[in-house]
Amino acid sequence: MLTQEDYLNGQILLIDKPLKWSSFQAVNKLKYALINKMGLPKKFKIGHAGTLDPLASGLLLVCTGKFTKRISELQGQAKEYTGTFFIGATTPSYDLETEIDQTFPTEHIDEALIRETVKQFLGEIDQKPPVFSAIKKDGVRLYEHARAGVEVEIASRKTTIHEFEITRIALPEIDFRVVCSKGTYIRSLAYDFGKAMQSGSHLTALRRTKIGDYDVKNAVDVTYFEQSLGLDQASSE
């Protein structure tokens, strides 16, 4: 059973973030629970080590107290994702946040082409972040530019794909598993993958399964964590 002092000295909480929650919402919910159920001071430190989009689920590492100093170290670790590409159509956001804007032929796509295309994305690659992302350009987040209809030039970045495995092919859907470096956008990978096959693609499902040696199998959802704090309190009284 963790005490108030344990959280202040520092903990790494493995949280399984649900769909449609922002990472900020998840951290706020945990902070509120720790303040109200563990009596932690309102200004105690808490933060996450790597954002997950609202349309993605999975592992969110949340650091408390003195362990917030480890956030940048944890952010630098390799990450594993699983998910689904929808082949033959693109969206402006490269995922389901926006509606399909273009469709493309898929008749030429078969398993051999899919598996051959995977090889193009292994190792260090150049990748452009999606226009719907939180990166700042001229002091404004890209998604704010995009929603305002303002076109901006986005520079490509170096990123590394350590592993890229196709786990299911049921066109127009392809399931995958990817292990990648910090700063990789799986939405951009979906878009670029479709383009490399002379078609289009967007991301329809995404789950972060690992960060370094931390595994989502050992994570708990926010509600369970909150309830367990209540149980801890009850058993200690």
CSV table of C-alpha atoms in Angstrom, one decimal:
chain,number,residue,atom,x,y,z
A,1,MET,CA,0.0,0.0,0.0
A,2,LEU,CA,1.5,3.3,-1.1
A,3,THR,CA,1.5,6.2,1.4
A,4,GLN,CA,1.3,10.0,0.9
A,5,GLU,CA,5.1,10.1,1.4
A,6,ASP,CA,5.6,7.5,-1.3
A,7,TYR,CA,3.8,9.6,-3.9
A,8,LEU,CA,5.7,12.7,-2.9
A,9,ASN,CA,9.1,10.9,-3.0
A,10,GLY,CA,8.2,9.7,-6.5
A,11,GLN,CA,6.2,7.0,-8.3
A,12,ILE,CA,5.8,5.9,-11.9
A,13,LEU,CA,2.2,5.0,-12.4
A,14,LEU,CA,1.3,2.7,-15.3
A,15,ILE,CA,-2.1,3.9,-16.6
A,16,ASP,CA,-4.1,2.4,-19.5
A,17,LYS,CA,-5.6,5.5,-21.0
A,18,PRO,CA,-9.1,5.0,-22.4
A,19,LEU,CA,-10.2,6.1,-25.8
A,20,LYS,CA,-11.5,9.7,-26.2
A,21,TRP,CA,-9.6,10.9,-23.1
A,22,SER,CA,-6.7,13.3,-23.6
A,23,SER,CA,-3.5,12.6,-21.7
A,24,PHE,CA,-4.1,15.9,-19.8
A,25,GLN,CA,-7.5,14.7,-18.7
A,26,ALA,CA,-6.1,11.4,-17.4
A,27,VAL,CA,-3.4,13.2,-15.4
A,28,ASN,CA,-5.9,15.7,-14.0
A,29,LYS,CA,-8.2,12.8,-12.9
A,30,LEU,CA,-5.3,11.1,-11.1
A,31,LYS,CA,-4.2,14.4,-9.5
A,32,TYR,CA,-7.7,15.1,-8.2
A,33,ALA,CA,-8.0,11.5,-6.8
A,34,LEU,CA,-4.6,11.7,-5.0
A,35,ILE,CA,-5.4,15.1,-3.5
A,36,ASN,CA,-8.8,14.1,-2.3
A,37,LYS,CA,-8.2,10.5,-1.2
A,38,MET,CA,-4.5,10.6,-0.2
A,39,GLY,CA,-4.5,14.1,1.2
A,40,LEU,CA,-1.6,15.2,-1.1
A,41,PRO,CA,-1.0,19.0,-1.3
A,42,LYS,CA,-2.8,20.7,-4.2
A,43,LYS,CA,0.5,21.8,-5.7
A,44,PHE,CA,2.2,18.4,-5.7
A,45,LYS,CA,4.0,17.5,-8.9
A,46,ILE,CA,2.5,15.1,-11.4
A,47,GLY,CA,3.0,14.7,-15.2
A,48,HIS,CA,3.0,12.2,-18.0
A,49,ALA,CA,6.0,10.9,-20.0
A,50,GLY,CA,4.6,11.2,-23.6
A,51,THR,CA,1.3,12.3,-25.0
A,52,LEU,CA,-1.3,9.9,-26.4
A,53,ASP,CA,-3.9,11.3,-28.7
A,54,PRO,CA,-7.6,11.1,-27.6
A,55,LEU,CA,-8.2,8.6,-30.4
A,56,ALA,CA,-5.5,6.3,-29.1
A,57,SER,CA,-5.6,4.1,-26.0
A,58,GLY,CA,-2.9,2.4,-24.0
A,59,LEU,CA,0.1,2.9,-21.9
A,60,LEU,CA,0.6,6.3,-20.3
A,61,LEU,CA,3.4,6.7,-17.8
A,62,VAL,CA,2.5,9.2,-15.1
A,63,CYS,CA,5.3,10.4,-12.7
A,64,THR,CA,4.6,11.9,-9.3
A,65,GLY,CA,6.6,13.9,-6.9
A,66,LYS,CA,10.4,13.8,-7.3
A,67,PHE,CA,10.1,11.3,-10.2
A,68,THR,CA,8.7,14.1,-12.5
A,69,LYS,CA,12.5,14.8,-13.0
A,70,ARG,CA,12.6,11.5,-14.9
A,71,ILE,CA,10.0,12.5,-17.5
A,72,SER,CA,12.4,13.5,-20.2
A,73,GLU,CA,14.4,10.2,-19.7
A,74,LEU,CA,11.3,8.1,-20.0
A,75,GLN,CA,10.1,10.1,-23.0
A,76,GLY,CA,13.3,9.1,-24.8
A,77,GLN,CA,12.7,5.4,-24.6
A,78,ALA,CA,11.5,3.3,-27.6
A,79,LYS,CA,7.7,2.8,-27.8
A,80,GLU,CA,5.6,0.0,-29.2
A,81,TYR,CA,2.2,0.5,-30.8
A,82,THR,CA,-0.4,-1.7,-32.4
A,83,GLY,CA,-3.2,-0.5,-34.6
A,84,THR,CA,-5.0,-0.5,-38.0
A,85,PHE,CA,-4.5,1.3,-41.3
A,86,PHE,CA,-7.4,1.8,-43.6
A,87,ILE,CA,-6.1,1.5,-47.2
A,88,GLY,CA,-7.6,3.5,-50.1
A,89,ALA,CA,-8.5,6.7,-48.5
A,90,THR,CA,-6.9,9.7,-46.7
A,91,THR,CA,-8.1,12.3,-44.1
A,92,PRO,CA,-6.5,15.7,-43.4
A,93,SER,CA,-5.6,14.6,-39.9
A,94,TYR,CA,-4.3,11.2,-41.1
A,95,ASP,CA,-6.8,9.5,-38.6
A,96,LEU,CA,-10.5,9.5,-37.7
A,97,GLU,CA,-10.5,13.1,-36.3
A,98,THR,CA,-11.4,14.4,-39.7
A,99,GLU,CA,-13.5,13.1,-42.6
A,100,ILE,CA,-12.2,11.3,-45.7
A,101,ASP,CA,-11.0,13.9,-48.2
A,102,GLN,CA,-9.6,11.6,-51.0
A,103,THR,CA,-10.0,8.0,-52.2
A,104,PHE,CA,-7.5,6.0,-54.1
A,105,PRO,CA,-7.4,2.7,-56.1
A,106,THR,CA,-6.5,-0.5,-54.2
A,107,GLU,CA,-6.9,-3.2,-56.9
A,108,HIS,CA,-3.1,-3.4,-57.4
A,109,ILE,CA,-2.4,-4.0,-53.7
A,110,ASP,CA,-1.7,-7.5,-52.5
A,111,GLU,CA,0.1,-9.2,-49.6
A,112,ALA,CA,3.4,-9.2,-51.5
A,113,LEU,CA,3.3,-5.4,-52.1
A,114,ILE,CA,2.3,-4.7,-48.5
A,115,ARG,CA,5.2,-6.8,-47.1
A,116,GLU,CA,7.7,-5.3,-49.6
A,117,THR,CA,6.5,-1.8,-48.7
A,118,VAL,CA,7.2,-2.4,-45.0
A,119,LYS,CA,10.9,-2.7,-45.8
A,120,GLN,CA,11.0,0.9,-47.0
A,121,PHE,CA,10.1,2.1,-43.5
A,122,LEU,CA,12.6,0.2,-41.4
A,123,GLY,CA,15.6,2.1,-39.8
A,124,GLU,CA,16.0,5.8,-39.9
A,125,ILE,CA,13.4,7.6,-42.0
A,126,ASP,CA,12.4,11.2,-42.8
A,127,GLN,CA,8.9,11.9,-41.6
A,128,LYS,CA,6.6,15.0,-41.7
A,129,PRO,CA,4.4,15.4,-38.6
A,130,PRO,CA,0.7,15.7,-39.4
A,131,VAL,CA,-0.8,19.1,-39.9
A,132,PHE,CA,-3.2,18.2,-37.0
A,133,SER,CA,-0.5,17.9,-34.3
A,134,ALA,CA,0.6,19.9,-31.2
A,135,ILE,CA,3.9,21.0,-32.6
A,136,LYS,CA,4.3,24.8,-32.7
A,137,LYS,CA,5.0,26.8,-35.8
A,138,ASP,CA,5.5,30.5,-35.3
A,139,GLY,CA,4.3,30.1,-31.7
A,140,VAL,CA,1.0,28.5,-32.7
A,141,ARG,CA,0.2,24.8,-32.6
A,142,LEU,CA,-0.2,23.2,-36.0
A,143,TYR,CA,-3.7,21.9,-35.3
A,144,GLU,CA,-4.8,25.5,-34.6
A,145,HIS,CA,-3.4,26.6,-38.0
A,146,ALA,CA,-5.1,23.6,-39.7
A,147,ARG,CA,-8.5,24.2,-38.1
A,148,ALA,CA,-8.2,27.9,-39.1
A,149,GLY,CA,-7.6,26.8,-42.7
A,150,VAL,CA,-4.1,28.2,-42.7
A,151,GLU,CA,-1.5,26.3,-44.8
A,152,VAL,CA,2.0,26.1,-43.2
A,153,GLU,CA,5.2,24.5,-44.4
A,154,ILE,CA,6.2,21.6,-42.1
A,155,ALA,CA,9.8,20.4,-42.0
A,156,SER,CA,10.5,16.7,-42.0
A,157,ARG,CA,12.2,15.1,-39.1
A,158,LYS,CA,14.5,12.1,-38.6
A,159,THR,CA,12.9,9.2,-36.8
A,160,THR,CA,13.7,5.5,-36.4
A,161,ILE,CA,11.4,2.5,-37.0
A,162,HIS,CA,13.1,-0.4,-35.1
A,163,GLU,CA,10.4,-3.0,-35.9
A,164,PHE,CA,7.4,-2.9,-38.3
A,165,GLU,CA,5.3,-6.0,-38.5
A,166,ILE,CA,2.0,-6.6,-40.4
A,167,THR,CA,-0.2,-8.8,-38.2
A,168,ARG,CA,-3.4,-9.0,-40.2
A,169,ILE,CA,-4.4,-8.2,-43.8
A,170,ALA,CA,-8.1,-7.9,-44.5
A,171,LEU,CA,-8.2,-5.1,-47.1
A,172,PRO,CA,-9.1,-2.4,-46.8
A,173,GLU,CA,-7.7,-2.9,-43.3
A,174,ILE,CA,-4.2,-3.8,-42.3
A,175,ASP,CA,-3.2,-4.4,-38.7
A,176,PHE,CA,0.4,-3.7,-37.6
A,177,ARG,CA,2.9,-3.6,-34.7
A,178,VAL,CA,5.6,-0.9,-34.7
A,179,VAL,CA,8.5,-0.2,-32.3
A,180,CYS,CA,9.8,3.3,-32.9
A,181,SER,CA,11.9,6.1,-31.5
A,182,LYS,CA,10.7,9.2,-29.7
A,183,GLY,CA,8.9,11.7,-31.9
A,184,THR,CA,7.5,9.2,-34.4
A,185,TYR,CA,3.9,9.9,-35.6
A,186,ILE,CA,2.1,6.7,-36.4
A,187,ARG,CA,-0.6,8.8,-38.2
A,188,SER,CA,2.2,10.0,-40.6
A,189,LEU,CA,3.4,6.4,-41.0
A,190,ALA,CA,-0.1,5.4,-42.0
A,191,TYR,CA,-0.3,8.3,-44.6
A,192,ASP,CA,3.2,7.6,-46.0
A,193,PHE,CA,2.6,3.8,-46.1
A,194,GLY,CA,-0.4,4.3,-48.3
A,195,LYS,CA,1.4,6.8,-50.5
A,196,ALA,CA,4.4,4.3,-51.0
A,197,MET,CA,1.9,1.8,-52.3
A,198,GLN,CA,0.6,4.3,-54.9
A,199,SER,CA,-2.7,4.6,-52.9
A,200,GLY,CA,-3.8,6.3,-49.7
A,201,SER,CA,-4.1,5.3,-46.1
A,202,HIS,CA,-5.2,6.6,-42.7
A,203,LEU,CA,-5.1,5.4,-39.1
A,204,THR,CA,-8.3,4.0,-37.7
A,205,ALA,CA,-7.1,2.4,-34.4
A,206,LEU,CA,-4.0,2.9,-32.3
A,207,ARG,CA,-2.9,1.4,-28.9
A,208,ARG,CA,0.5,2.1,-27.2
A,209,THR,CA,1.6,-1.2,-25.7
A,210,LYS,CA,5.1,-0.5,-24.4
A,211,ILE,CA,7.4,2.3,-23.4
A,212,GLY,CA,10.9,0.9,-22.9
A,213,ASP,CA,10.5,-2.0,-20.5
A,214,TYR,CA,7.1,-0.8,-19.2
A,215,ASP,CA,4.2,-2.9,-20.6
A,216,VAL,CA,0.5,-2.0,-20.8
A,217,LYS,CA,-0.3,-5.5,-19.5
A,218,ASN,CA,0.8,-4.1,-16.1
A,219,ALA,CA,-1.2,-0.9,-16.3
A,220,VAL,CA,-4.5,-0.1,-14.7
A,221,ASP,CA,-7.3,2.2,-15.9
A,222,VAL,CA,-7.9,5.6,-14.2
A,223,THR,CA,-11.2,4.5,-12.6
A,224,TYR,CA,-9.6,1.4,-11.1
A,225,PHE,CA,-6.7,3.4,-9.7
A,226,GLU,CA,-9.1,5.9,-8.2
A,227,GLN,CA,-11.2,3.1,-6.6
A,228,SER,CA,-8.1,1.4,-5.3
A,229,LEU,CA,-7.1,4.6,-3.5
A,230,GLY,CA,-10.5,4.5,-1.7
A,231,LEU,CA,-9.9,0.9,-0.7
A,232,ASP,CA,-6.4,1.7,0.6
A,233,GLN,CA,-7.8,4.5,2.7
A,234,ALA,CA,-10.6,2.3,4.1
A,235,SER,CA,-8.2,-0.5,5.0
A,236,SER,CA,-5.9,1.9,6.8
A,237,GLU,CA,-8.6,3.4,9.0
